[in-house]
Tab-separated table of C-alpha atoms in Angstrom:
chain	number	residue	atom	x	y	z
A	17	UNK	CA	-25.257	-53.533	45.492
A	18	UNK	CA	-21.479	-53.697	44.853
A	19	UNK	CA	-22.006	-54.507	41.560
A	20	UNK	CA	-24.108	-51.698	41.010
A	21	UNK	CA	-21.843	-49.357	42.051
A	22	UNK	CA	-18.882	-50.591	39.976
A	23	UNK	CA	-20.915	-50.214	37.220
A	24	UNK	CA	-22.630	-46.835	38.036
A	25	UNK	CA	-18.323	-45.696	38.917
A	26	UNK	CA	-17.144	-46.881	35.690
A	27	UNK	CA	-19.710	-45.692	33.679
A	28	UNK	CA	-19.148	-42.100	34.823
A	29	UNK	CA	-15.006	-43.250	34.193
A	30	UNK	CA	-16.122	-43.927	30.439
A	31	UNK	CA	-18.642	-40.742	30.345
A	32	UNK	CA	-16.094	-38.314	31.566
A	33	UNK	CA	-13.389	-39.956	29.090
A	34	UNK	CA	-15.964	-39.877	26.267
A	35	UNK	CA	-16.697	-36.219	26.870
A	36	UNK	CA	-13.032	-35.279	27.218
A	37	UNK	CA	-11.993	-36.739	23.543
A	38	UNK	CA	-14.803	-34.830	22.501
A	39	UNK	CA	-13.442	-31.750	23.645
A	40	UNK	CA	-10.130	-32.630	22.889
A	41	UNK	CA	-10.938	-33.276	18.980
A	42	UNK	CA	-12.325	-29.949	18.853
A	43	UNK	CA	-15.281	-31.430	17.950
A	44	UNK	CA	-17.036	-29.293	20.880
A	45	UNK	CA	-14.973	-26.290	21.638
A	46	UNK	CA	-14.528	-24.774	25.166
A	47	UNK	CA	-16.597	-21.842	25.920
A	48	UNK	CA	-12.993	-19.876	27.054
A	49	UNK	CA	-11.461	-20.978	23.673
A	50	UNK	CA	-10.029	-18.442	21.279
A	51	UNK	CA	-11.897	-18.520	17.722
A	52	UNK	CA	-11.327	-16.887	14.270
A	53	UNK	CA	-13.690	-16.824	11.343
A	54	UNK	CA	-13.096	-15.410	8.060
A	55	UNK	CA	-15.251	-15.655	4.906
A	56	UNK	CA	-14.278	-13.665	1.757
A	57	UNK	CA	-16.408	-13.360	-1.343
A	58	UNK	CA	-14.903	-11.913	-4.600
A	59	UNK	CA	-16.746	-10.943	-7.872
A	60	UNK	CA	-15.478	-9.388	-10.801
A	61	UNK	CA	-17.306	-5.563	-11.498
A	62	UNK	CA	-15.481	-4.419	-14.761
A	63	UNK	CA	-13.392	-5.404	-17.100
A	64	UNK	CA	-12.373	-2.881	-20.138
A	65	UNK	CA	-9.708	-2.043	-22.468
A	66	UNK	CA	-6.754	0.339	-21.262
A	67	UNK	CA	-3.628	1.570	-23.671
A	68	UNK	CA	-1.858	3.145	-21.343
A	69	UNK	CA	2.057	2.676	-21.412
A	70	UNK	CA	3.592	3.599	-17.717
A	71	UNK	CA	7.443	4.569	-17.793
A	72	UNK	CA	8.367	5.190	-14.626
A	73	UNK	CA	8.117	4.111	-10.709
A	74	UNK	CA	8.728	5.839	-7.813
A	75	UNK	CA	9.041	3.593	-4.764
A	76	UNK	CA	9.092	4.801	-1.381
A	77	UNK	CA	8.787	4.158	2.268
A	78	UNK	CA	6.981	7.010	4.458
A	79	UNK	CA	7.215	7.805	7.972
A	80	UNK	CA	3.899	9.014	8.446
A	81	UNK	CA	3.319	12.042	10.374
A	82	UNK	CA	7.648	12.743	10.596
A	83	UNK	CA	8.451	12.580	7.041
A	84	UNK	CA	5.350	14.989	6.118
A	85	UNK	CA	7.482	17.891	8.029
A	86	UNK	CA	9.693	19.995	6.568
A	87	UNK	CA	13.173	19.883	7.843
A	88	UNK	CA	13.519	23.011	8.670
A	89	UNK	CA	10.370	23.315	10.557
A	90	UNK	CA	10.240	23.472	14.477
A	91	UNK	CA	6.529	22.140	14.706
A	92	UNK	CA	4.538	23.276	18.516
A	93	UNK	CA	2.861	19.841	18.507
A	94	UNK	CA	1.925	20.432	22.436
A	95	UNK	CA	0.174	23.896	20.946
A	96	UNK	CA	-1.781	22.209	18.748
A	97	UNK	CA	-3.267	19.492	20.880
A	98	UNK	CA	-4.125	21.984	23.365
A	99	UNK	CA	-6.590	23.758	20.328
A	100	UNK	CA	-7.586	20.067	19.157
A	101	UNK	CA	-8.365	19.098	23.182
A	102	UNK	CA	-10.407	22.493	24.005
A	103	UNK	CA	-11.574	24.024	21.082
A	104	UNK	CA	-12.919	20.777	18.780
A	105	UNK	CA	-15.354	22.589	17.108
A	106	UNK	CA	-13.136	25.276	16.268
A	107	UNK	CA	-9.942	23.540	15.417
A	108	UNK	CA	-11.029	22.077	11.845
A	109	UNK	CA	-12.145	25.514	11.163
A	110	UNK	CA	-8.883	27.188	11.673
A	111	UNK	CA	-6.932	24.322	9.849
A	112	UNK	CA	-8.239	25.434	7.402
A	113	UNK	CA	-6.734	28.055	4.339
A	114	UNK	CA	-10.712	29.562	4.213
A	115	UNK	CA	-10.641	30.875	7.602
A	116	UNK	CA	-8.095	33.801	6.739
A	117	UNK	CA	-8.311	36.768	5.198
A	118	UNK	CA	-4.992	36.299	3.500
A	119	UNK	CA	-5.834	32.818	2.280
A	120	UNK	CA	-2.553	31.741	4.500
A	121	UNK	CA	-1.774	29.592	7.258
A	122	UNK	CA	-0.276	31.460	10.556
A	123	UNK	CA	3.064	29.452	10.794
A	124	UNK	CA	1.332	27.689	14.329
A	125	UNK	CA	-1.437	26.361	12.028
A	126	UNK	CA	0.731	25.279	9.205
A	127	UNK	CA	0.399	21.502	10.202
A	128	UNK	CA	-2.929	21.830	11.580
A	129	UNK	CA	-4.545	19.351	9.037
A	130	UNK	CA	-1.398	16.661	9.635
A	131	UNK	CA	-2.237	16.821	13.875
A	132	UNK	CA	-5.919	16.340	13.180
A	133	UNK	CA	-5.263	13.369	10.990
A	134	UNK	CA	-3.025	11.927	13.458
A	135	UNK	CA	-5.261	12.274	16.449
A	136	UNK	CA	-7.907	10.107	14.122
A	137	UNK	CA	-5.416	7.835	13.761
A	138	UNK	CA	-4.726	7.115	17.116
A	139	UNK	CA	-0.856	9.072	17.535
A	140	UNK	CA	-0.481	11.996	19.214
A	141	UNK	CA	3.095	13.385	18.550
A	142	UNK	CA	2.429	15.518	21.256
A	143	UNK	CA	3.082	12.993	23.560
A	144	UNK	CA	6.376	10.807	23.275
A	145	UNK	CA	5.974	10.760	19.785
A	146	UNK	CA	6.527	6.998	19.568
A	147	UNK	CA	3.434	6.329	17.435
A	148	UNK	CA	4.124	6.187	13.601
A	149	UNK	CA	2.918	4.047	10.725
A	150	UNK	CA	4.992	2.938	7.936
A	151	UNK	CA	3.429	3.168	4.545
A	152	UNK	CA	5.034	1.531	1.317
A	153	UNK	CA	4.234	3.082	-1.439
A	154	UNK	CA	4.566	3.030	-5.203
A	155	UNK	CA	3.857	5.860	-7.628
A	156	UNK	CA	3.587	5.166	-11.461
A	157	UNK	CA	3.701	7.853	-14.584
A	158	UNK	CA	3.064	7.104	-18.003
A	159	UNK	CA	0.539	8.419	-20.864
A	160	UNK	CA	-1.769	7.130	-22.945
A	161	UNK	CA	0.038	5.488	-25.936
A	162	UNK	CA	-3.111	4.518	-28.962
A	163	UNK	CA	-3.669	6.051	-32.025
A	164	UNK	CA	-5.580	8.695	-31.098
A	165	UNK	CA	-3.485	10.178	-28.344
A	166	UNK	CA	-0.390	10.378	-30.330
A	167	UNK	CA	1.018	11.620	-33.603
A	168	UNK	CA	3.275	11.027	-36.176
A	169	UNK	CA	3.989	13.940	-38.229
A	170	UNK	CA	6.182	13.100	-41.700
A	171	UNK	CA	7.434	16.964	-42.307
A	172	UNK	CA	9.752	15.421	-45.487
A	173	UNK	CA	7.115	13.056	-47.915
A	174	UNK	CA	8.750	9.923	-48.654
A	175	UNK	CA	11.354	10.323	-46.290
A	176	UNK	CA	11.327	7.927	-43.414
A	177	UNK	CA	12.324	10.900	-40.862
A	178	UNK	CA	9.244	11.469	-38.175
A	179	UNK	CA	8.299	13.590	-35.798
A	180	UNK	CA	6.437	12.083	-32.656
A	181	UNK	CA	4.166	14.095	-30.592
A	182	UNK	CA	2.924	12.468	-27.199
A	183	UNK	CA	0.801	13.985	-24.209
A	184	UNK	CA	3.153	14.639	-21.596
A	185	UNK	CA	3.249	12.062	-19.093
A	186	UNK	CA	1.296	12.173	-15.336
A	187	UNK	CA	0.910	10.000	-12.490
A	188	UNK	CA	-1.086	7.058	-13.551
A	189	UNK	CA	-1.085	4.898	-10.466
A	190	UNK	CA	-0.407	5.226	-6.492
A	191	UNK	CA	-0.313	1.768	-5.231
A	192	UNK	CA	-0.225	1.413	-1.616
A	193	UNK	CA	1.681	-1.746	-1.069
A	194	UNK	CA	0.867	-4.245	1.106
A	195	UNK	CA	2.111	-5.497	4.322
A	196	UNK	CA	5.661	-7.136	3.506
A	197	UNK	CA	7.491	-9.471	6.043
A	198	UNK	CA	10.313	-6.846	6.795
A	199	UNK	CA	7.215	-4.885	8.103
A	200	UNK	CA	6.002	-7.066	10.575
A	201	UNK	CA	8.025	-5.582	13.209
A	202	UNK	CA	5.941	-2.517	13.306
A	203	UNK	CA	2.802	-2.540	15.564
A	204	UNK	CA	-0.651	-2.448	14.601
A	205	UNK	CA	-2.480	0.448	14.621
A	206	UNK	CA	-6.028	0.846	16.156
A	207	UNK	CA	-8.109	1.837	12.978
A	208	UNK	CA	-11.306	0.688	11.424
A	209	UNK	CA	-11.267	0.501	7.636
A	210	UNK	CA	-12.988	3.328	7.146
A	211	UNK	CA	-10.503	5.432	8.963
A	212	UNK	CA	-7.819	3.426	7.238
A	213	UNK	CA	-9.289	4.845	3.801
A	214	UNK	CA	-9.560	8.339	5.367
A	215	UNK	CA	-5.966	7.731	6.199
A	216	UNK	CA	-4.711	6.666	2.553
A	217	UNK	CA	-7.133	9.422	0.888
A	218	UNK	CA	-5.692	11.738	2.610
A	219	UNK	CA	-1.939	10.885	2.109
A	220	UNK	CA	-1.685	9.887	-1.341
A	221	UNK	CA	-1.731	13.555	-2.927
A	222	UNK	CA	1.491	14.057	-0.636
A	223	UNK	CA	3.155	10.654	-2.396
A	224	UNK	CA	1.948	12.197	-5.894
A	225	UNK	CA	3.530	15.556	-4.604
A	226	UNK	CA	6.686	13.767	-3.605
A	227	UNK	CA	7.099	11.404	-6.572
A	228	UNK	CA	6.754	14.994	-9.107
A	229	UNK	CA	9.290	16.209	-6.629
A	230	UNK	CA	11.959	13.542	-7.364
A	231	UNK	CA	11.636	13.879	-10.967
A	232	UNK	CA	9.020	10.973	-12.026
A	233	UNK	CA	7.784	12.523	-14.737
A	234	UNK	CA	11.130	13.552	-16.175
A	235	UNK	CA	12.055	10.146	-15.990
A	236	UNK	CA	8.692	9.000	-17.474
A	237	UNK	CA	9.954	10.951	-20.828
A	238	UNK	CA	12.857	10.291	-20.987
A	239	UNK	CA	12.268	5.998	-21.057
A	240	UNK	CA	9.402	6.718	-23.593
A	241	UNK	CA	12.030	8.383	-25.630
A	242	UNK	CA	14.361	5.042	-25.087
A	243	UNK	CA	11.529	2.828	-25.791
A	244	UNK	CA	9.786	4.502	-29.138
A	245	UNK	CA	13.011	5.575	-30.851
A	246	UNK	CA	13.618	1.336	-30.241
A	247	UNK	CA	10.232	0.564	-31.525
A	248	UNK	CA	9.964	2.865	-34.541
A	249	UNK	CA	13.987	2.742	-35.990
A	250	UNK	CA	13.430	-0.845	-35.999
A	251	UNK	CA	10.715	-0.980	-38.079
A	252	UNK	CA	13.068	1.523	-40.215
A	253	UNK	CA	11.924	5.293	-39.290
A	254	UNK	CA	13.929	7.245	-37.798
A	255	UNK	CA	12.494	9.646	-34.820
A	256	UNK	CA	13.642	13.183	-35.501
A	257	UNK	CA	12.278	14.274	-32.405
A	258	UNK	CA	9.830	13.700	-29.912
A	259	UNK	CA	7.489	16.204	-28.244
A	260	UNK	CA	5.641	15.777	-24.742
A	261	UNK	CA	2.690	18.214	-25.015
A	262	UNK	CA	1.268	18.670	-21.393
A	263	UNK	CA	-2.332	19.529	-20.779
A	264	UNK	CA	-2.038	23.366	-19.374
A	265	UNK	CA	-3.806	23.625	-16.300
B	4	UNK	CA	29.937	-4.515	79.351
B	5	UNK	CA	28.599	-2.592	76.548
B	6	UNK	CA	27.292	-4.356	73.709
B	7	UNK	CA	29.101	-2.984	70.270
B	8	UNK	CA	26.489	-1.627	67.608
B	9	UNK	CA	25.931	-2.906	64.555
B	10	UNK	CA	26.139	-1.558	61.376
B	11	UNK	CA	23.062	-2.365	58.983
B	12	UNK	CA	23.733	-2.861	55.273
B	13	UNK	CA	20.194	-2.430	54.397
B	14	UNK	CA	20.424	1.506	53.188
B	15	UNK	CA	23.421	0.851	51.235
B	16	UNK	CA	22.054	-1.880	49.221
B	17	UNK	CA	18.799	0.068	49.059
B	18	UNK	CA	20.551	2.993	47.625
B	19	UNK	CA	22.371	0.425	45.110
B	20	UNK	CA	19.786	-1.190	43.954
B	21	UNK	CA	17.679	1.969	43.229
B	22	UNK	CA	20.727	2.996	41.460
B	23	UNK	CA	20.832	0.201	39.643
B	24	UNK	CA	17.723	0.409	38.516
B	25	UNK	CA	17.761	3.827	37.621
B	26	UNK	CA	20.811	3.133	35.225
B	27	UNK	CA	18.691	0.176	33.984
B	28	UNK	CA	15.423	2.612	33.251
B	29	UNK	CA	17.896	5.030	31.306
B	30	UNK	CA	19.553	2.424	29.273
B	31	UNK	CA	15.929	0.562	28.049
B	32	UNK	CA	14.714	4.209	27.422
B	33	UNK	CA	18.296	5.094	25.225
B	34	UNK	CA	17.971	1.665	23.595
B	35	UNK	CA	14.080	1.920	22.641
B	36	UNK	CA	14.724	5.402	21.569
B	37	UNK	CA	17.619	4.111	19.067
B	38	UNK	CA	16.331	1.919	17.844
B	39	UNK	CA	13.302	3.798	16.569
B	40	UNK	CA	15.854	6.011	15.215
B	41	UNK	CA	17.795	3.335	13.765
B	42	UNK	CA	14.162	1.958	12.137
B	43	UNK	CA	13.409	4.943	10.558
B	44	UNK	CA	16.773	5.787	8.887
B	45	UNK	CA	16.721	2.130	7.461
B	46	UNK	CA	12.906	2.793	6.291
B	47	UNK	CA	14.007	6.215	4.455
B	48	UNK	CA	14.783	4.237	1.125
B	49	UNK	CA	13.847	5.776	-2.233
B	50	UNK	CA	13.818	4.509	-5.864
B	51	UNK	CA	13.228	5.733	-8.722
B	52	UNK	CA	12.974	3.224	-11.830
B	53	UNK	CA	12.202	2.788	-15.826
B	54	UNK	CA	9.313	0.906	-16.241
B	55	UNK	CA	7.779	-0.225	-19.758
B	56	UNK	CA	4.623	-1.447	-19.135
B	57	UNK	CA	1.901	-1.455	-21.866
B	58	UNK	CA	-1.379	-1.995	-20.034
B	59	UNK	CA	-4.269	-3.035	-22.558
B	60	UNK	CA	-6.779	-4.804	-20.330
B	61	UNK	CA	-7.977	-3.448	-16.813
B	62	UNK	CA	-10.052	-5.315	-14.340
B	63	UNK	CA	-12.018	-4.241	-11.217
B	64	UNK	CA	-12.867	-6.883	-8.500
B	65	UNK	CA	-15.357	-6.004	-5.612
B	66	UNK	CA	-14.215	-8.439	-2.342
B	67	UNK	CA	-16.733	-8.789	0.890
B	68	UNK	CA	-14.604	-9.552	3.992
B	69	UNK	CA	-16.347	-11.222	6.940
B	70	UNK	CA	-14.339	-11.553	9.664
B	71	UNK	CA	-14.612	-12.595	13.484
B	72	UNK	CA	-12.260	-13.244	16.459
B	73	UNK	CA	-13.608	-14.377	20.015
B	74	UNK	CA	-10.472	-14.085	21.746
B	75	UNK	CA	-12.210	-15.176	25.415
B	76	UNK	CA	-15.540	-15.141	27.282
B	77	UNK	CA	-15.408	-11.696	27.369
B	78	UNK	CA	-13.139	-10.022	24.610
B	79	UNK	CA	-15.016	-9.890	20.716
B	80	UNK	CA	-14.731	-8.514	17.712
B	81	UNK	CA	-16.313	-8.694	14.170
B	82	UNK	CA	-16.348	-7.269	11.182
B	83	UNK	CA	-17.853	-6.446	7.608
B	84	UNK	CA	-16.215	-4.595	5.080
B	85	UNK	CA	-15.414	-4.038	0.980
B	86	UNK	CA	-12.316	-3.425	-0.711
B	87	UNK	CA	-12.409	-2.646	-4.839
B	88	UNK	CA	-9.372	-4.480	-6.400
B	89	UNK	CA	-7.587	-2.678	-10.155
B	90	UNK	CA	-6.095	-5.783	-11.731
B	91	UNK	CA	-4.105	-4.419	-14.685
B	92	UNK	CA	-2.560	-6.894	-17.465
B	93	UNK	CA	-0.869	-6.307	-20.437
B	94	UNK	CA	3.121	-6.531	-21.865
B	95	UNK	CA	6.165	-5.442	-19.938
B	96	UNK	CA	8.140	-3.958	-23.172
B	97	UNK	CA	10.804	-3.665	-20.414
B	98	UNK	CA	11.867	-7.228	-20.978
B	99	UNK	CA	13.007	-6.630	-24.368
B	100	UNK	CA	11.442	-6.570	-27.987
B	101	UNK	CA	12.507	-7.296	-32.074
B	102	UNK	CA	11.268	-5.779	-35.042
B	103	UNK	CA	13.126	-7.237	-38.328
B	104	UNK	CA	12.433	-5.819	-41.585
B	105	UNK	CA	12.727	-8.018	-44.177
B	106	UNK	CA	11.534	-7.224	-48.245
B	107	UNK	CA	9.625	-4.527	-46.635
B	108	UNK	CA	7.617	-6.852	-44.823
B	109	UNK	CA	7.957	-6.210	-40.463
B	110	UNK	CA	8.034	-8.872	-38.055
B	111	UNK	CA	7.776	-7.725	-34.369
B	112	UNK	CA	8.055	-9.834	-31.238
B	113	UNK	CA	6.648	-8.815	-28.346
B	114	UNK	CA	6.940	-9.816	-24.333
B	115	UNK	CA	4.421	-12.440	-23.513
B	116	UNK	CA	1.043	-11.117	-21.795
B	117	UNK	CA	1.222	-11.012	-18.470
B	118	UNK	CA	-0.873	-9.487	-15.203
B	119	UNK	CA	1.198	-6.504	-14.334
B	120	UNK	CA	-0.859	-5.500	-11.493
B	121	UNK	CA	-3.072	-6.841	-8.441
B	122	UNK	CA	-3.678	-4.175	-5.849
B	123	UNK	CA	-6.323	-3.424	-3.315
B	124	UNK	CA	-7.241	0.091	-3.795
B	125	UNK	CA	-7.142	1.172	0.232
B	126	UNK	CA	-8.925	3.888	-0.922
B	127	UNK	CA	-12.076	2.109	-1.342
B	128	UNK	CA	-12.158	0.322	2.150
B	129	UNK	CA	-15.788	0.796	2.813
B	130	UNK	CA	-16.924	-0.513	6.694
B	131	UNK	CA	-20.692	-1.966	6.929
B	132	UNK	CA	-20.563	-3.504	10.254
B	133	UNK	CA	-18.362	-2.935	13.154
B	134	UNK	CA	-18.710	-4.510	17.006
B	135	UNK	CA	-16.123	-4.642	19.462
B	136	UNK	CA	-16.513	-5.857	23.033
B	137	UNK	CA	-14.204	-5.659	24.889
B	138	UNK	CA	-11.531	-5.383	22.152
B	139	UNK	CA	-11.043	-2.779	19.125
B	140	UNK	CA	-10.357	-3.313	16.045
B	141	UNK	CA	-6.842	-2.679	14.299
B	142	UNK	CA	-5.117	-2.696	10.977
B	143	UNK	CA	-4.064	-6.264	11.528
B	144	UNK	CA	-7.285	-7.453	11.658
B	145	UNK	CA	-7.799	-6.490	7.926
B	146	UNK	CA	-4.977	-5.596	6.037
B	147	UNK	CA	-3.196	-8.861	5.888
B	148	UNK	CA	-6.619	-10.574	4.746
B	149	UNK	CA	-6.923	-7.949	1.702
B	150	UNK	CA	-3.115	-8.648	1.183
B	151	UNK	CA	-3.978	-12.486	0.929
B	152	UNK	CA	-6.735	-12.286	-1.000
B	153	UNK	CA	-5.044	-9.988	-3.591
B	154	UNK	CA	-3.067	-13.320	-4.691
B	155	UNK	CA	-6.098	-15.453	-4.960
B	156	UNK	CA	-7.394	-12.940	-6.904
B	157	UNK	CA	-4.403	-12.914	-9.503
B	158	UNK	CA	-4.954	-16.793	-9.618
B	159	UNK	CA	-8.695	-16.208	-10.624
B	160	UNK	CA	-7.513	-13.737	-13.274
B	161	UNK	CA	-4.830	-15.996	-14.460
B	162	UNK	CA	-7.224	-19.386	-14.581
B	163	UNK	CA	-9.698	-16.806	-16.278
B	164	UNK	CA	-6.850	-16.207	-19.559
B	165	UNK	CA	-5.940	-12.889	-18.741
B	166	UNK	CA	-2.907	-12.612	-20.382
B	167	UNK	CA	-3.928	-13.947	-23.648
B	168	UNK	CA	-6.438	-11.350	-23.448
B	169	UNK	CA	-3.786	-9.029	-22.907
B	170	UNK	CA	-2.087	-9.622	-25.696
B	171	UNK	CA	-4.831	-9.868	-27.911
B	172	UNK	CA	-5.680	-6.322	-27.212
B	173	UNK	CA	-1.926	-5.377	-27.372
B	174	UNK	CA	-1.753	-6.821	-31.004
B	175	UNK	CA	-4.863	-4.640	-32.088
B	176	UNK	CA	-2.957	-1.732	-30.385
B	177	UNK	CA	0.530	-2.245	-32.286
B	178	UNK	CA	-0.976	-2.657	-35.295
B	179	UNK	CA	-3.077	0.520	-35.101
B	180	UNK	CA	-0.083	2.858	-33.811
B	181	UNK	CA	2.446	1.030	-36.467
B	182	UNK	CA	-0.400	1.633	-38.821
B	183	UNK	CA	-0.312	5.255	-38.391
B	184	UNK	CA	3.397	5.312	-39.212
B	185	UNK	CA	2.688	3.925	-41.970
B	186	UNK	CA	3.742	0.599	-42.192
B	187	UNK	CA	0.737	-1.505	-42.505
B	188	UNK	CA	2.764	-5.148	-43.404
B	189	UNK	CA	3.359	-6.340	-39.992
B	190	UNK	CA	3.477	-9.579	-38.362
B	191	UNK	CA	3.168	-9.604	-34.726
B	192	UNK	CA	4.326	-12.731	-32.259
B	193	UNK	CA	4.276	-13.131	-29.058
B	194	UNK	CA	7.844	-14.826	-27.160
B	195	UNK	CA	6.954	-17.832	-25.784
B	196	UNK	CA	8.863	-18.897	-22.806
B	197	UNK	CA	9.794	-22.270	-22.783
B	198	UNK	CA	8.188	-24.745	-20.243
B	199	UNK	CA	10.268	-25.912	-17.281
């Protein structure tokens, strides 16, 4: 009977062992354990043929909502979240341009559209105005450079003076950067990726805006200017001039 | 004999340490707001730059993201989603070029090919399937995996011969635009960098 009960104790000894190395190896995980998963499939869509020579960058770093305010403008955040909180259904409607006569914000309403986009995103700078999301950005301008889109005029026959016409340069590319280490530091924001999209949809005509603003396509002219002149005089033509010739509106 | 009363210390350090603490409160709250302050002056950086990039070849990759996190019995999340990729590749003219002329014959050198761009178009995020329990779902929980995948990508695009591509589509392009100008005897290289 003794024996039995050795036997029966250190078999439970060896069973409860057994069952903790299991555990331990991971090889059976704990129902309280924390677990990721993460699959990714990738397939190429498209491929195609591009010509398009890109002359100048804009880099930036945006605040967003603070850096979409003008200076000089005192906005009544704690007005506007008391029209977004009672009057939803109304509040998109008088965001908007439409809604007036005039075709003109009233001054209270002029940042309307930024509140409402906030408020999806989870900040309220109504409150203590501690929410904010960095965004990185990149804005490119160049012009399509093949020989359809340009032109070589030779005004003097046999003369190797040229004239270069090119369509004036726009905004090619708004890359959105992604997350960098020095950007760690800032806190997650509660978003879906749909909303994210929203988010970057909404923003990137203001980076366009602000990239125009700083002179990207002036500088987008003059470096094509640098880098044809370089091209053509050293194949032995000399670039009289060169002409941008913008699409009008 | 009458027994002397005494004094209790216990308001004064109650009025100390509730001073204390108040100083403590204001200082976190002057210190938190600062350094936000300090954050966003450092983050106000601009830069505008020349660029010379001659993009010949564009790609577009379509990624599916699956991706869950049981962080207890009770807190879960999961989720499905797309992201469209541009992959752009072509020379950087930026890095310096030669034409020679010699007995009216042109010899042009040209950057290597090269993949100029891999970047996760954010505004193609497209959601299919979203659950939370307990838990919502944040920016972390996709936008470094789109950031990672962005240089697998470029590694798939690279193994694939990209750049040679590239260049073989810049060379057509040269020689068409050089063409026009009139000079139709060209030779066109690519530099080759040497291997380390």
């Amino acid at each position: 009977m003794k024996m039995l009960r050795t036997s029966l104790f250190l078999a439970m000894i060896a069973a409860v062992l057994i069952l903790l190395l299991i555990l331990g190896k991971g090889l059976i995980p704990f129902p309280w354990e924390a677990e990721r998963e993460t699959l990714v499939y990738t397939s190429l869509v498209e491929s195609c043929e591009s010509s398009l020579l890109q002359t100048a960058e804009y880099s930036m770093k945006m605040i967003f909502p603070y850096d979409f305010v003008d200076p000089e403008d005192l906005v009544d955040w704690a007005y506007l979240k008391r029209q977004y909180d009672y009057l939803p259904d109304e509040f998109a409607l008088r965001a908007s341009e439409e809604f007036y006569h005039d075709r003109e914000l009233p001054e209270k309403w002029k940042y309307a559209g930024l509140y409402s986009l906030c408020r999806e995103c989870g900040i309220d700078p109504a409150g203590r105005g501690e929410g904010f999301i960095v965004v990185s950005s990149r804005t490119r301008a160049g012009f399509d450079f093949s020989e359809t889109s340009i032109v070589l005029e030779n005004p003097e026959v046999n003369e190797k003076k040229m004239d270069l016409i090119l369509p004036g340069p726009e905004i090619t590319a708004i890359i959105i950067d992604d997350r960098i280490p020095e950007d760690k530091g800032y806190p997650d924001m509660v978003m879906t990726p749909d909303q994210w999209s929203r988010f970057i949809t909404a923003l990137t005509p203001e980076i366009g805006a602000f990239a125009v603003k700083e002179g990207i396509l002036e500088l987008a002219e003059e470096t094509a200017g640098f880098l044809l002149r370089d091209l053509f005089e050293g194949a032995g033509l000399e670039i009289r001039r060169i002409e941008f010739q913008y699409e009008s509106p | 004999m009458a027994r002397k009363k005494k004094k209790s210390l216990l308001p004064i350090l109650r009025i100390l340490s509730l001073t204390a603490l108040a100083v403590l409160l204001a200082g976190a709250v002057y210190f938190v707001s600062h350094r936000l302050e300090q954050n966003r002056a450092e983050l106000l950086s601009d830069r505008l730059e020349q660029l010379g990039e001659l993009t010949t070849v564009t790609q577009l990759y379509r990624s599916v993201f699956y991706t869950r996190e049981k962080k207890n019995f009770i807190q879960d999340k999961s989720l499905l989603f797309t992201v469209e990729y541009n992959v752009e590749a072509g020379i950087d003219l930026s890095e310096g070029f030669d034409f020679t002329l010699n007995r009216g014959r042109g010899r042009l050198i040209l950057p290597p090919g090269r993949i100029l761009l891999v970047d996760a178009d954010d505004t193609s995020f497209r959601q299919v399937l979203v659950k939370e329990r307990f838990s919502s779902i944040d920016t972390g929980d996709f936008l470094p995996l789109v950031a990672e995948e962005a240089l697998s990508i470029r590694e798939e695009a690279l193994g694939n011969g990209l750049p040679r591509e590239a260049e073989e589509k810049a060379l057509i392009l040269m020689k068409g635009i050089l063409g026009a100008a009139g000079l139709e005897d060209i030779e066109i290289e690519f530099r080759r960098e040497p291997a380390l």
